[in-house]
Coordinates of C-alpha atoms and ligand atoms in Angstrom, one line a residue:
M1 CA 61.4 139.4 87.5
E2 CA 64.6 139.3 86.0
F3 CA 65.3 137.6 82.7
R4 CA 68.6 136.2 83.9
D5 CA 69.0 136.8 87.6
L6 CA 72.6 137.4 88.1
K7 CA 72.0 139.4 91.3
R8 CA 70.8 136.4 93.0
Q9 CA 73.8 134.4 91.9
Y10 CA 76.1 137.0 93.2
Q11 CA 74.2 137.1 96.6
K12 CA 74.6 133.5 97.0
L13 CA 78.5 133.6 96.0
K14 CA 79.2 136.9 97.4
I15 CA 81.6 136.0 100.2
Q16 CA 83.7 133.8 97.9
I17 CA 83.8 136.1 95.1
D18 CA 84.5 139.3 97.2
A19 CA 87.4 137.5 98.7
V20 CA 88.9 136.4 95.4
V21 CA 88.6 139.9 93.9
H22 CA 90.3 141.4 96.9
N23 CA 93.1 138.9 96.6
V24 CA 93.6 140.0 92.9
L25 CA 93.6 143.6 94.1
D26 CA 96.1 143.0 96.6
S27 CA 98.4 141.0 94.2
T28 CA 98.1 143.7 91.6
N29 CA 98.8 140.8 89.2
F30 CA 96.0 141.9 86.9
I31 CA 97.1 140.2 83.7
S32 CA 98.4 136.7 83.5
G33 CA 98.0 135.8 87.2
M34 CA 98.1 132.3 88.4
Q35 CA 94.3 132.1 88.5
V36 CA 94.2 132.3 84.5
T37 CA 96.5 129.2 84.3
E38 CA 94.4 127.3 87.0
L39 CA 91.1 128.2 85.2
E40 CA 92.5 127.0 82.0
K41 CA 93.6 123.7 83.6
Q42 CA 90.0 123.1 85.1
L43 CA 88.2 123.9 81.8
A44 CA 90.5 121.7 79.9
E45 CA 89.8 119.0 82.5
Y46 CA 86.0 119.6 82.7
T47 CA 85.5 119.6 78.8
G48 CA 88.1 116.7 78.2
R49 CA 90.2 118.8 76.0
K50 CA 93.9 118.6 75.9
H51 CA 94.3 122.5 75.4
C52 CA 92.3 125.6 76.6
M53 CA 93.3 129.0 76.0
S54 CA 91.5 131.8 77.7
C55 CA 90.9 134.9 75.8
G56 CA 89.1 138.3 75.6
N57 CA 85.6 137.4 74.5
G58 CA 83.7 134.5 72.6
T59 CA 84.1 136.7 69.2
D60 CA 87.9 136.7 69.7
A61 CA 87.8 133.0 70.3
L62 CA 86.2 132.5 67.1
T63 CA 88.6 135.0 65.3
L64 CA 91.6 133.1 66.8
A65 CA 90.3 129.6 65.7
L66 CA 89.8 130.9 62.2
M67 CA 93.4 132.5 62.3
A68 CA 95.0 129.2 63.3
L69 CA 92.9 127.3 60.4
E70 CA 94.3 130.0 58.2
V71 CA 90.8 131.0 56.9
K72 CA 91.2 133.8 54.2
D73 CA 89.7 135.7 51.2
G74 CA 88.1 133.0 48.8
D75 CA 87.2 130.5 51.6
A76 CA 83.6 129.4 52.1
I77 CA 82.7 128.9 56.0
F78 CA 79.3 127.1 56.6
V79 CA 77.5 128.7 59.3
P80 CA 73.8 128.5 60.8
D81 CA 71.5 131.2 59.6
F82 CA 69.9 131.2 63.1
T83 CA 72.5 132.4 65.5
F84 CA 74.2 135.5 67.1
F85 CA 76.0 137.8 64.6
A86 CA 79.3 136.8 65.7
T87 CA 79.2 133.3 64.2
G88 CA 78.9 135.0 60.7
E89 CA 80.7 138.1 61.3
T90 CA 84.1 136.4 62.3
P91 CA 84.7 134.5 58.9
A92 CA 83.6 137.7 57.2
F93 CA 86.0 139.7 59.3
A94 CA 88.8 137.1 58.2
G95 CA 88.1 138.0 54.6
A96 CA 86.1 134.7 54.0
T97 CA 82.4 134.2 53.0
P98 CA 79.9 133.0 55.4
I99 CA 77.5 130.5 53.7
F100 CA 74.2 130.3 55.7
V101 CA 72.6 126.9 56.4
D102 CA 69.1 126.5 57.5
V103 CA 68.3 124.9 61.0
E104 CA 66.0 122.3 62.5
E105 CA 62.7 123.7 63.7
D106 CA 62.6 121.7 66.8
T107 CA 66.2 122.1 68.2
F108 CA 67.1 125.5 66.5
N109 CA 70.4 123.9 65.7
M110 CA 72.0 123.5 62.2
N111 CA 70.2 121.0 59.9
P112 CA 72.9 118.6 58.5
S113 CA 71.1 117.9 55.3
S114 CA 71.0 121.6 54.5
L115 CA 74.6 121.9 55.4
E116 CA 75.3 119.2 52.9
D117 CA 73.2 120.9 50.2
A118 CA 75.2 124.1 50.8
I119 CA 78.5 122.6 50.4
I120 CA 77.3 120.8 47.2
A121 CA 76.0 124.1 45.8
I122 CA 79.4 125.8 46.6
K123 CA 81.2 123.2 45.0
K124 CA 79.2 123.5 41.9
T125 CA 79.8 127.1 41.5
G126 CA 83.7 126.6 41.7
K127 CA 84.0 130.2 43.1
L128 CA 84.9 129.7 46.6
L129 CA 86.9 127.1 48.5
P130 CA 84.9 125.1 51.1
K131 CA 87.0 125.4 54.0
A132 CA 85.3 125.1 57.4
I133 CA 82.1 124.5 59.3
I134 CA 81.0 126.6 62.4
A135 CA 78.4 124.5 64.2
V136 CA 76.5 126.4 67.0
D137 CA 75.3 124.8 70.3
L138 CA 72.4 127.2 70.1
F139 CA 70.4 128.1 73.3
G140 CA 72.6 125.5 75.3
Q141 CA 72.0 122.4 73.3
P142 CA 75.0 120.8 71.4
A143 CA 74.6 120.6 67.5
D144 CA 74.2 117.3 65.8
Y145 CA 77.9 116.5 65.8
D146 CA 77.5 112.8 64.8
K147 CA 76.0 114.0 61.5
I148 CA 77.9 117.3 61.1
E149 CA 81.3 115.6 61.9
A150 CA 80.7 112.9 59.4
I151 CA 79.9 115.7 56.6
A152 CA 83.0 117.5 57.8
K153 CA 85.0 114.4 57.1
K154 CA 83.3 113.6 53.8
Y155 CA 84.2 116.9 52.3
G156 CA 87.6 117.4 54.0
L157 CA 86.5 120.5 56.0
F158 CA 87.5 122.0 59.3
L159 CA 84.9 121.9 62.1
I160 CA 84.6 124.6 64.7
E161 CA 82.2 124.3 67.6
D162 CA 80.7 127.7 68.5
A163 CA 79.8 126.8 72.2
A164 CA 79.3 130.3 73.4
Q165 CA 76.0 129.2 74.7
G166 CA 76.7 125.6 75.0
F167 CA 79.2 125.3 77.8
G168 CA 78.1 122.5 80.1
G169 CA 76.0 120.6 77.7
N170 CA 76.8 117.2 76.5
I171 CA 76.1 114.5 74.0
C172 CA 76.0 111.1 75.8
G173 CA 78.7 112.3 78.4
K174 CA 80.9 114.0 75.7
M175 CA 81.0 117.6 76.8
A176 CA 80.4 120.8 74.8
C177 CA 83.7 122.5 73.9
S178 CA 85.0 119.0 72.8
F179 CA 83.6 118.8 69.4
G180 CA 85.2 119.3 66.2
D181 CA 88.7 120.6 65.6
I182 CA 88.5 123.7 67.6
S183 CA 85.7 124.8 70.0
C184 CA 84.9 128.3 71.2
T185 CA 83.1 129.7 74.1
S186 CA 82.2 132.8 75.7
F187 CA 82.0 134.0 79.2
F188 CA 79.8 137.0 78.6
P189 CA 77.8 137.5 82.1
A190 CA 74.5 136.1 80.6
K191 CA 76.0 132.9 79.2
P192 CA 75.6 129.6 81.0
L193 CA 79.2 130.3 82.6
G194 CA 79.6 134.0 82.9
C195 CA 82.1 136.1 84.5
Y196 CA 81.8 139.9 85.4
G197 CA 82.8 141.5 82.2
D198 CA 83.9 140.1 78.7
G199 CA 85.8 136.8 78.6
G200 CA 86.1 133.6 76.5
A201 CA 88.2 130.5 75.6
I202 CA 89.3 128.2 72.9
F203 CA 89.5 124.7 73.1
T204 CA 91.4 122.0 71.1
D205 CA 93.4 118.6 71.2
N206 CA 95.8 119.9 68.4
D207 CA 99.3 120.9 69.8
E208 CA 100.3 123.0 66.8
W209 CA 97.0 125.0 66.6
A210 CA 97.1 125.5 70.5
A211 CA 100.7 127.0 70.1
L212 CA 99.6 129.1 67.1
I213 CA 96.5 130.5 69.1
R214 CA 98.8 131.2 72.1
S215 CA 101.0 133.2 69.9
Y216 CA 98.3 134.9 67.6
Q217 CA 96.6 136.1 70.9
I218 CA 99.6 137.8 72.2
H219 CA 100.7 140.0 69.2
G220 CA 102.0 137.0 67.4
K221 CA 104.6 136.4 70.0
G222 CA 107.6 134.0 69.5
E223 CA 109.9 133.4 72.6
N224 CA 108.0 136.4 74.4
K225 CA 105.9 139.2 73.7
Y226 CA 108.6 141.5 72.5
D227 CA 109.7 138.8 70.1
N228 CA 107.2 139.0 67.2
I229 CA 107.1 136.3 64.6
R230 CA 103.6 136.9 63.2
V231 CA 100.9 139.6 63.1
G232 CA 98.4 138.9 65.9
I233 CA 95.9 140.4 68.1
N234 CA 95.7 141.3 71.9
S235 CA 93.1 139.0 73.6
R236 CA 93.3 137.7 77.2
L237 CA 91.2 136.9 79.9
D238 CA 92.5 139.0 82.8
T239 CA 93.1 137.8 86.4
M240 CA 90.1 139.3 87.8
Q241 CA 87.8 137.5 85.5
A242 CA 89.6 134.1 85.9
A243 CA 89.3 134.4 89.7
I244 CA 85.8 135.1 89.5
L245 CA 85.2 132.1 87.0
L246 CA 87.1 129.9 89.3
V247 CA 84.3 130.4 92.1
K248 CA 81.4 130.3 89.4
L249 CA 82.7 127.1 87.9
Q250 CA 82.5 125.4 91.0
A251 CA 78.9 126.4 91.6
F252 CA 78.1 125.6 88.0
R253 CA 79.4 122.0 88.4
E254 CA 78.0 121.4 91.7
Y255 CA 74.4 122.6 91.5
E256 CA 73.7 125.4 88.8
L257 CA 73.5 123.1 85.8
E258 CA 71.3 120.6 87.5
K259 CA 69.1 123.4 88.8
V260 CA 68.6 125.1 85.4
N261 CA 67.9 121.7 83.9
H262 CA 65.1 121.4 86.6
V263 CA 63.6 124.8 85.8
A264 CA 63.6 123.7 81.7
K265 CA 61.9 120.5 82.8
T266 CA 59.3 122.2 84.9
Y267 CA 58.6 124.7 82.1
T268 CA 58.2 122.0 79.5
E269 CA 55.8 120.0 81.8
L270 CA 53.7 123.1 82.4
L271 CA 53.7 124.4 78.8
E272 CA 53.0 121.1 76.9
N273 CA 49.9 121.5 74.7
L274 CA 49.9 125.2 75.2
V275 CA 52.9 126.2 73.1
V276 CA 55.7 124.6 71.2
T277 CA 58.4 123.7 73.7
P278 CA 62.0 123.3 72.9
A279 CA 63.1 119.7 72.1
V280 CA 66.2 118.2 73.3
K281 CA 67.4 115.2 71.4
S282 CA 67.8 111.9 72.9
G283 CA 71.2 111.4 74.6
Y284 CA 71.5 115.4 74.6
Y285 CA 72.0 117.5 77.6
S286 CA 71.5 121.3 77.2
S287 CA 72.9 124.0 79.6
W288 CA 69.8 126.1 78.8
A289 CA 71.4 129.4 77.8
Q290 CA 67.8 130.2 76.6
Y291 CA 64.4 128.5 77.1
S292 CA 62.8 129.4 73.6
I293 CA 59.3 128.5 72.7
L294 CA 57.4 128.8 69.2
L295 CA 54.1 130.6 68.9
Q296 CA 51.7 130.2 66.0
S297 CA 52.3 133.5 64.4
Q298 CA 54.4 136.6 64.6
E299 CA 51.2 138.5 65.7
Q300 CA 50.5 136.0 68.5
R301 CA 54.2 136.0 69.6
N302 CA 54.3 139.8 69.8
R303 CA 51.0 139.9 71.6
L304 CA 52.3 137.5 74.0
Q305 CA 55.6 139.5 74.6
A306 CA 53.6 142.6 75.4
Y307 CA 51.1 140.9 77.6
L308 CA 54.2 139.4 79.6
K309 CA 55.8 142.9 79.8
E310 CA 52.6 144.5 81.1
N311 CA 52.7 142.1 83.8
G312 CA 56.2 142.5 84.8
V313 CA 57.7 139.4 83.0
P314 CA 60.7 140.2 80.6
S315 CA 61.2 138.2 77.5
M316 CA 63.4 138.4 74.5
I317 CA 63.3 137.6 70.7
Y318 CA 66.4 135.7 70.0
Y319 CA 66.6 136.2 67.0
Q320 CA 64.8 138.8 65.3
K321 CA 66.5 138.4 62.1
P322 CA 68.1 135.7 60.1
M323 CA 71.7 136.1 59.3
H324 CA 71.1 136.2 55.5
L325 CA 68.8 139.2 56.1
Q326 CA 71.3 141.2 58.0
N327 CA 72.4 144.4 56.3
A328 CA 76.0 143.6 56.9
F329 CA 75.9 140.6 54.5
Q330 CA 73.9 142.2 51.9
E331 CA 76.9 142.9 49.6
M332 CA 77.9 139.3 50.0
D333 CA 76.8 136.3 48.2
C334 CA 75.9 134.0 51.2
T335 CA 72.7 132.3 50.3
Y336 CA 72.8 129.1 48.4
V337 CA 70.0 127.0 50.0
D338 CA 66.4 127.6 51.1
L339 CA 66.4 129.2 54.5
G340 CA 62.7 129.1 55.1
V341 CA 62.7 127.4 58.6
T342 CA 65.0 130.2 60.1
E343 CA 62.7 132.8 58.6
K344 CA 59.7 131.2 60.1
I345 CA 61.4 130.8 63.5
C346 CA 62.4 134.4 63.7
Q347 CA 58.9 135.5 63.4
R348 CA 57.7 132.9 66.1
V349 CA 60.4 132.6 68.6
L350 CA 60.2 133.9 72.2
S351 CA 62.8 133.3 75.0
L352 CA 61.3 133.1 78.5
P353 CA 63.3 134.0 81.7
I354 CA 65.5 131.2 82.8
H355 CA 68.4 130.8 85.3
P356 CA 69.5 128.4 88.0
Y357 CA 68.1 130.5 90.7
M358 CA 64.4 130.7 89.3
E359 CA 61.8 129.6 91.8
E360 CA 58.9 127.3 91.0
D361 CA 56.4 129.9 91.8
E362 CA 58.1 132.3 89.2
I363 CA 58.0 129.5 86.7
K364 CA 54.3 129.1 87.4
T365 CA 53.8 132.9 87.1
V366 CA 55.1 132.9 83.6
V367 CA 53.1 129.9 82.5
G368 CA 50.0 131.4 84.2
L369 CA 50.3 134.4 82.1
I370 CA 50.8 132.4 78.8
K371 CA 47.6 130.4 79.7
N372 CA 45.8 133.6 80.4
C373 CA 47.0 135.8 77.6
P374 CA 44.0 137.4 75.9
D375 CA 43.0 136.3 72.2
F376 CA 45.6 133.6 72.3
Ligands
PLP401 C1 77.7 135.4 72.8 C2 78.1 134.6 71.3 C3 79.1 135.0 70.7 C4 80.1 135.9 71.1 O1 80.5 135.9 72.4 P1 81.0 137.3 73.0 O2 81.7 136.8 74.2 O3 79.8 138.2 73.3 O4 81.9 137.9 72.1 C5 79.5 134.0 69.7 N1 78.5 133.2 69.3 C6 77.3 132.9 69.7 C7 76.5 131.9 69.2 C8 76.9 133.7 71.0 O5 75.8 133.5 71.6

């Protein structure tokens, strides 16, 4: 069994994907082909954002968002403690200090009251300037934007949505990648909408930031790329990836998102009363980047993972370590609030195989193994 079966997806879409890849090869328009513009148009329309700028990967998307907001040395950026490293890495890379915020045990997403505690604590020390919040749509479910947007407003902070795992989710019909000031996503192959290499995108409704990001991502271009009016980076989505994504976006919209939700629902029905299953808030829709359960202890989690592996079922620990315990942050003063929930989750969490092409009997195999796991 595959953790995320990209081969099955390719087999299903092979004829179309091979054709568009050959088109790009024939055109030799490898950078900035018309497929890139078309994809950006469709992504903006799908998410309900005014602007979409595709770029090299999700990490660059976050970096470009922080550049547009002029995040720099002395700024405090509030980031969940339970996330992929890039969420905390990018503010640190910009010279700012990531301040880690605890998460909710049931949804794994940023806890708004922990966020407010962290903002108040930073204001009290007076050393850093509270500048922005990066909320993460972890495992596919949008963060609690009702509450987080209100907190951003109350304290005058920018809000960035890290939707690297959240593309396709929504809250009462409002799509992921449309929350906050700027949203970022990733098209890394294993993300809900993945390409065949690295890729990412940035979304905003603000014309000025959109123009700035378009400039920053092409060497700070002015009139053209040989007229350089600021120092930027080089981060583009190439034509081949855009062409592949156009095919995959259609499948994603037509059936993949619905199918992966069906897989998650089946898991939850079969696993109830056996393990703690992931909670989706009322009115929220997840794109199920991961299906993550909680076990009773680290020992039980590790035992189950070993047992699944012995029986040919891959599983992953997202994430092994809270951000505040990563070596890279040990020299920085990043912790101002209790991060006990994240510490507990890191010991007990386990992500099971999930993807839109998972069959009912495969789900039952995984659940059967969890049921039969010795000394459980
Ligand atoms: C994957 C991921 C990123 C980074 O995306 P890349 O395309 O791998 O650079 C950022 N944030 C989160 C939450 C992610 O899961």
